[in-house]
Amino acid sequence: VEILFELASDAASAQNGLKLVREKKLSELRVSEDLSRLSGLCAGSDRRDVYQVSVDLAEARADSAAYARCTCPSMKAPCKHALGLM
């Protein structure tokens, strides 16, 4: 959990990512064979939108958000969906 706060752009994003997990908004979760990549779907706030999200854990670091991808419109990088996936 601590790493989420290190990678998040702000504490609220990390907390919102954890909330997505508690509310079971993530589905179709996949882990690569080498355990370095995660992917899945995340239900949006209005429950109509579903976002595709992926994370490359081998590239995850606080000085770059390029390791996370999501189809959501959020301007935050990484977004709460990627943080929840982690």
mmCIF file with all atom_site columns, C-alpha atoms in Angstrom:
data_model
loop_
_atom_site.group_PDB
_atom_site.id
_atom_site.type_symbol
_atom_site.label_atom_id
_atom_site.label_alt_id
_atom_site.label_comp_id
_atom_site.label_asym_id
_atom_site.label_entity_id
_atom_site.label_seq_id
_atom_site.pdbx_PDB_ins_code
_atom_site.Cartn_x
_atom_site.Cartn_y
_atom_site.Cartn_z
_atom_site.occupancy
_atom_site.B_iso_or_equiv
_atom_site.pdbx_formal_charge
_atom_site.auth_seq_id
_atom_site.auth_comp_id
_atom_site.auth_asym_id
_atom_site.auth_atom_id
_atom_site.pdbx_PDB_model_num
ATOM 1  C CA . VAL A 1 1  ? 0.000   0.000   0.000   1.00 0.00 ? 1  VAL A CA 1
ATOM 2  C CA . GLU A 1 2  ? 2.842   2.408   0.771   1.00 0.00 ? 2  GLU A CA 1
ATOM 3  C CA . ILE A 1 3  ? 4.090   2.252   -2.796  1.00 0.00 ? 3  ILE A CA 1
ATOM 4  C CA . LEU A 1 4  ? 0.741   3.550   -4.066  1.00 0.00 ? 4  LEU A CA 1
ATOM 5  C CA . PHE A 1 5  ? 1.244   6.742   -2.104  1.00 0.00 ? 5  PHE A CA 1
ATOM 6  C CA . GLU A 1 6  ? 4.784   7.064   -3.464  1.00 0.00 ? 6  GLU A CA 1
ATOM 7  C CA . LEU A 1 7  ? 3.660   6.606   -7.081  1.00 0.00 ? 7  LEU A CA 1
ATOM 8  C CA . ALA A 1 8  ? 0.440   8.651   -6.862  1.00 0.00 ? 8  ALA A CA 1
ATOM 9  C CA . SER A 1 9  ? 0.371   12.296  -7.892  1.00 0.00 ? 9  SER A CA 1
ATOM 10 C CA . ASP A 1 10 ? -1.407  13.027  -4.601  1.00 0.00 ? 10 ASP A CA 1
ATOM 11 C CA . ALA A 1 11 ? -2.722  11.198  -1.546  1.00 0.00 ? 11 ALA A CA 1
ATOM 12 C CA . ALA A 1 12 ? -6.343  11.502  -2.701  1.00 0.00 ? 12 ALA A CA 1
ATOM 13 C CA . SER A 1 13 ? -5.565  9.546   -5.885  1.00 0.00 ? 13 SER A CA 1
ATOM 14 C CA . ALA A 1 14 ? -3.993  6.726   -3.875  1.00 0.00 ? 14 ALA A CA 1
ATOM 15 C CA . GLN A 1 15 ? -6.958  6.660   -1.494  1.00 0.00 ? 15 GLN A CA 1
ATOM 16 C CA . ASN A 1 16 ? -9.394  6.637   -4.422  1.00 0.00 ? 16 ASN A CA 1
ATOM 17 C CA . GLY A 1 17 ? -7.481  3.745   -5.993  1.00 0.00 ? 17 GLY A CA 1
ATOM 18 C CA . LEU A 1 18 ? -7.801  1.766   -2.779  1.00 0.00 ? 18 LEU A CA 1
ATOM 19 C CA . LYS A 1 19 ? -11.514 2.622   -2.660  1.00 0.00 ? 19 LYS A CA 1
ATOM 20 C CA . LEU A 1 20 ? -11.970 1.051   -6.107  1.00 0.00 ? 20 LEU A CA 1
ATOM 21 C CA . VAL A 1 21 ? -10.534 -2.186  -4.729  1.00 0.00 ? 21 VAL A CA 1
ATOM 22 C CA . ARG A 1 22 ? -12.760 -2.118  -1.641  1.00 0.00 ? 22 ARG A CA 1
ATOM 23 C CA . GLU A 1 23 ? -15.817 -1.497  -3.850  1.00 0.00 ? 23 GLU A CA 1
ATOM 24 C CA . LYS A 1 24 ? -14.791 -4.357  -6.174  1.00 0.00 ? 24 LYS A CA 1
ATOM 25 C CA . LYS A 1 25 ? -14.801 -2.135  -9.274  1.00 0.00 ? 25 LYS A CA 1
ATOM 26 C CA . LEU A 1 26 ? -11.948 -4.060  -10.955 1.00 0.00 ? 26 LEU A CA 1
ATOM 27 C CA . SER A 1 27 ? -12.629 -7.097  -13.114 1.00 0.00 ? 27 SER A CA 1
ATOM 28 C CA . GLU A 1 28 ? -11.054 -9.357  -15.720 1.00 0.00 ? 28 GLU A CA 1
ATOM 29 C CA . LEU A 1 29 ? -7.729  -9.062  -13.919 1.00 0.00 ? 29 LEU A CA 1
ATOM 30 C CA . ARG A 1 30 ? -4.677  -10.507 -15.638 1.00 0.00 ? 30 ARG A CA 1
ATOM 31 C CA . VAL A 1 31 ? -1.032  -10.894 -14.657 1.00 0.00 ? 31 VAL A CA 1
ATOM 32 C CA . SER A 1 32 ? 1.710   -11.611 -17.194 1.00 0.00 ? 32 SER A CA 1
ATOM 33 C CA . GLU A 1 33 ? 3.675   -14.836 -16.876 1.00 0.00 ? 33 GLU A CA 1
ATOM 34 C CA . ASP A 1 34 ? 6.726   -12.952 -15.608 1.00 0.00 ? 34 ASP A CA 1
ATOM 35 C CA . LEU A 1 35 ? 4.510   -11.084 -13.069 1.00 0.00 ? 35 LEU A CA 1
ATOM 36 C CA . SER A 1 36 ? 5.646   -7.679  -14.378 1.00 0.00 ? 36 SER A CA 1
ATOM 37 C CA . ARG A 1 37 ? 2.452   -6.533  -16.120 1.00 0.00 ? 37 ARG A CA 1
ATOM 38 C CA . LEU A 1 38 ? -1.088  -6.183  -14.790 1.00 0.00 ? 38 LEU A CA 1
ATOM 39 C CA . SER A 1 39 ? -4.232  -5.445  -16.750 1.00 0.00 ? 39 SER A CA 1
ATOM 40 C CA . GLY A 1 40 ? -7.959  -5.368  -16.241 1.00 0.00 ? 40 GLY A CA 1
ATOM 41 C CA . LEU A 1 41 ? -11.165 -3.422  -16.466 1.00 0.00 ? 41 LEU A CA 1
ATOM 42 C CA . CYS A 1 42 ? -12.428 -0.845  -13.996 1.00 0.00 ? 42 CYS A CA 1
ATOM 43 C CA . ALA A 1 43 ? -16.003 0.364   -13.662 1.00 0.00 ? 43 ALA A CA 1
ATOM 44 C CA . GLY A 1 44 ? -16.347 4.135   -13.811 1.00 0.00 ? 44 GLY A CA 1
ATOM 45 C CA . SER A 1 45 ? -18.044 6.277   -11.194 1.00 0.00 ? 45 SER A CA 1
ATOM 46 C CA . ASP A 1 46 ? -21.333 6.419   -13.085 1.00 0.00 ? 46 ASP A CA 1
ATOM 47 C CA . ARG A 1 47 ? -21.258 2.614   -13.613 1.00 0.00 ? 47 ARG A CA 1
ATOM 48 C CA . ARG A 1 48 ? -21.848 3.065   -17.355 1.00 0.00 ? 48 ARG A CA 1
ATOM 49 C CA . ASP A 1 49 ? -18.224 3.566   -18.301 1.00 0.00 ? 49 ASP A CA 1
ATOM 50 C CA . VAL A 1 50 ? -15.697 0.758   -18.141 1.00 0.00 ? 50 VAL A CA 1
ATOM 51 C CA . TYR A 1 51 ? -12.025 1.634   -18.511 1.00 0.00 ? 51 TYR A CA 1
ATOM 52 C CA . GLN A 1 52 ? -9.235  -0.573  -19.766 1.00 0.00 ? 52 GLN A CA 1
ATOM 53 C CA . VAL A 1 53 ? -6.232  -0.217  -17.489 1.00 0.00 ? 53 VAL A CA 1
ATOM 54 C CA . SER A 1 54 ? -2.739  -1.685  -17.499 1.00 0.00 ? 54 SER A CA 1
ATOM 55 C CA . VAL A 1 55 ? 0.432   -1.269  -15.480 1.00 0.00 ? 55 VAL A CA 1
ATOM 56 C CA . ASP A 1 56 ? 4.014   -2.298  -16.195 1.00 0.00 ? 56 ASP A CA 1
ATOM 57 C CA . LEU A 1 57 ? 5.445   -2.892  -12.728 1.00 0.00 ? 57 LEU A CA 1
ATOM 58 C CA . ALA A 1 58 ? 8.988   -3.217  -14.054 1.00 0.00 ? 58 ALA A CA 1
ATOM 59 C CA . GLU A 1 59 ? 8.792   0.421   -15.181 1.00 0.00 ? 59 GLU A CA 1
ATOM 60 C CA . ALA A 1 60 ? 6.882   1.813   -12.182 1.00 0.00 ? 60 ALA A CA 1
ATOM 61 C CA . ARG A 1 61 ? 8.681   4.689   -10.521 1.00 0.00 ? 61 ARG A CA 1
ATOM 62 C CA . ALA A 1 62 ? 7.710   7.999   -8.984  1.00 0.00 ? 62 ALA A CA 1
ATOM 63 C CA . ASP A 1 63 ? 9.464   10.162  -11.593 1.00 0.00 ? 63 ASP A CA 1
ATOM 64 C CA . SER A 1 64 ? 7.499   8.736   -14.537 1.00 0.00 ? 64 SER A CA 1
ATOM 65 C CA . ALA A 1 65 ? 3.869   7.724   -14.994 1.00 0.00 ? 65 ALA A CA 1
ATOM 66 C CA . ALA A 1 66 ? 4.480   6.129   -18.412 1.00 0.00 ? 66 ALA A CA 1
ATOM 67 C CA . TYR A 1 67 ? 4.210   2.678   -16.829 1.00 0.00 ? 67 TYR A CA 1
ATOM 68 C CA . ALA A 1 68 ? 0.425   3.102   -16.428 1.00 0.00 ? 68 ALA A CA 1
ATOM 69 C CA . ARG A 1 69 ? -2.203  3.285   -19.154 1.00 0.00 ? 69 ARG A CA 1
ATOM 70 C CA . CYS A 1 70 ? -5.933  3.811   -18.823 1.00 0.00 ? 70 CYS A CA 1
ATOM 71 C CA . THR A 1 71 ? -8.751  4.741   -21.172 1.00 0.00 ? 71 THR A CA 1
ATOM 72 C CA . CYS A 1 72 ? -10.308 7.098   -18.616 1.00 0.00 ? 72 CYS A CA 1
ATOM 73 C CA . PRO A 1 73 ? -10.348 10.869  -19.204 1.00 0.00 ? 73 PRO A CA 1
ATOM 74 C CA . SER A 1 74 ? -8.384  11.685  -16.035 1.00 0.00 ? 74 SER A CA 1
ATOM 75 C CA . MET A 1 75 ? -5.515  14.136  -16.368 1.00 0.00 ? 75 MET A CA 1
ATOM 76 C CA . LYS A 1 76 ? -3.741  12.589  -13.372 1.00 0.00 ? 76 LYS A CA 1
ATOM 77 C CA . ALA A 1 77 ? -0.923  10.188  -14.072 1.00 0.00 ? 77 ALA A CA 1
ATOM 78 C CA . PRO A 1 78 ? -1.177  7.563   -12.858 1.00 0.00 ? 78 PRO A CA 1
ATOM 79 C CA . CYS A 1 79 ? -4.951  7.712   -12.513 1.00 0.00 ? 79 CYS A CA 1
ATOM 80 C CA . LYS A 1 80 ? -6.885  6.158   -9.639  1.00 0.00 ? 80 LYS A CA 1
ATOM 81 C CA . HIS A 1 81 ? -7.770  3.174   -11.846 1.00 0.00 ? 81 HIS A CA 1
ATOM 82 C CA . ALA A 1 82 ? -4.114  2.296   -12.395 1.00 0.00 ? 82 ALA A CA 1
ATOM 83 C CA . LEU A 1 83 ? -3.378  2.787   -8.714  1.00 0.00 ? 83 LEU A CA 1
ATOM 84 C CA . GLY A 1 84 ? -6.289  0.501   -7.829  1.00 0.00 ? 84 GLY A CA 1
ATOM 85 C CA . LEU A 1 85 ? -5.026  -2.134  -10.245 1.00 0.00 ? 85 LEU A CA 1
ATOM 86 C CA . MET A 1 86 ? -1.654  -2.103  -8.491  1.00 0.00 ? 86 MET A CA 1
#
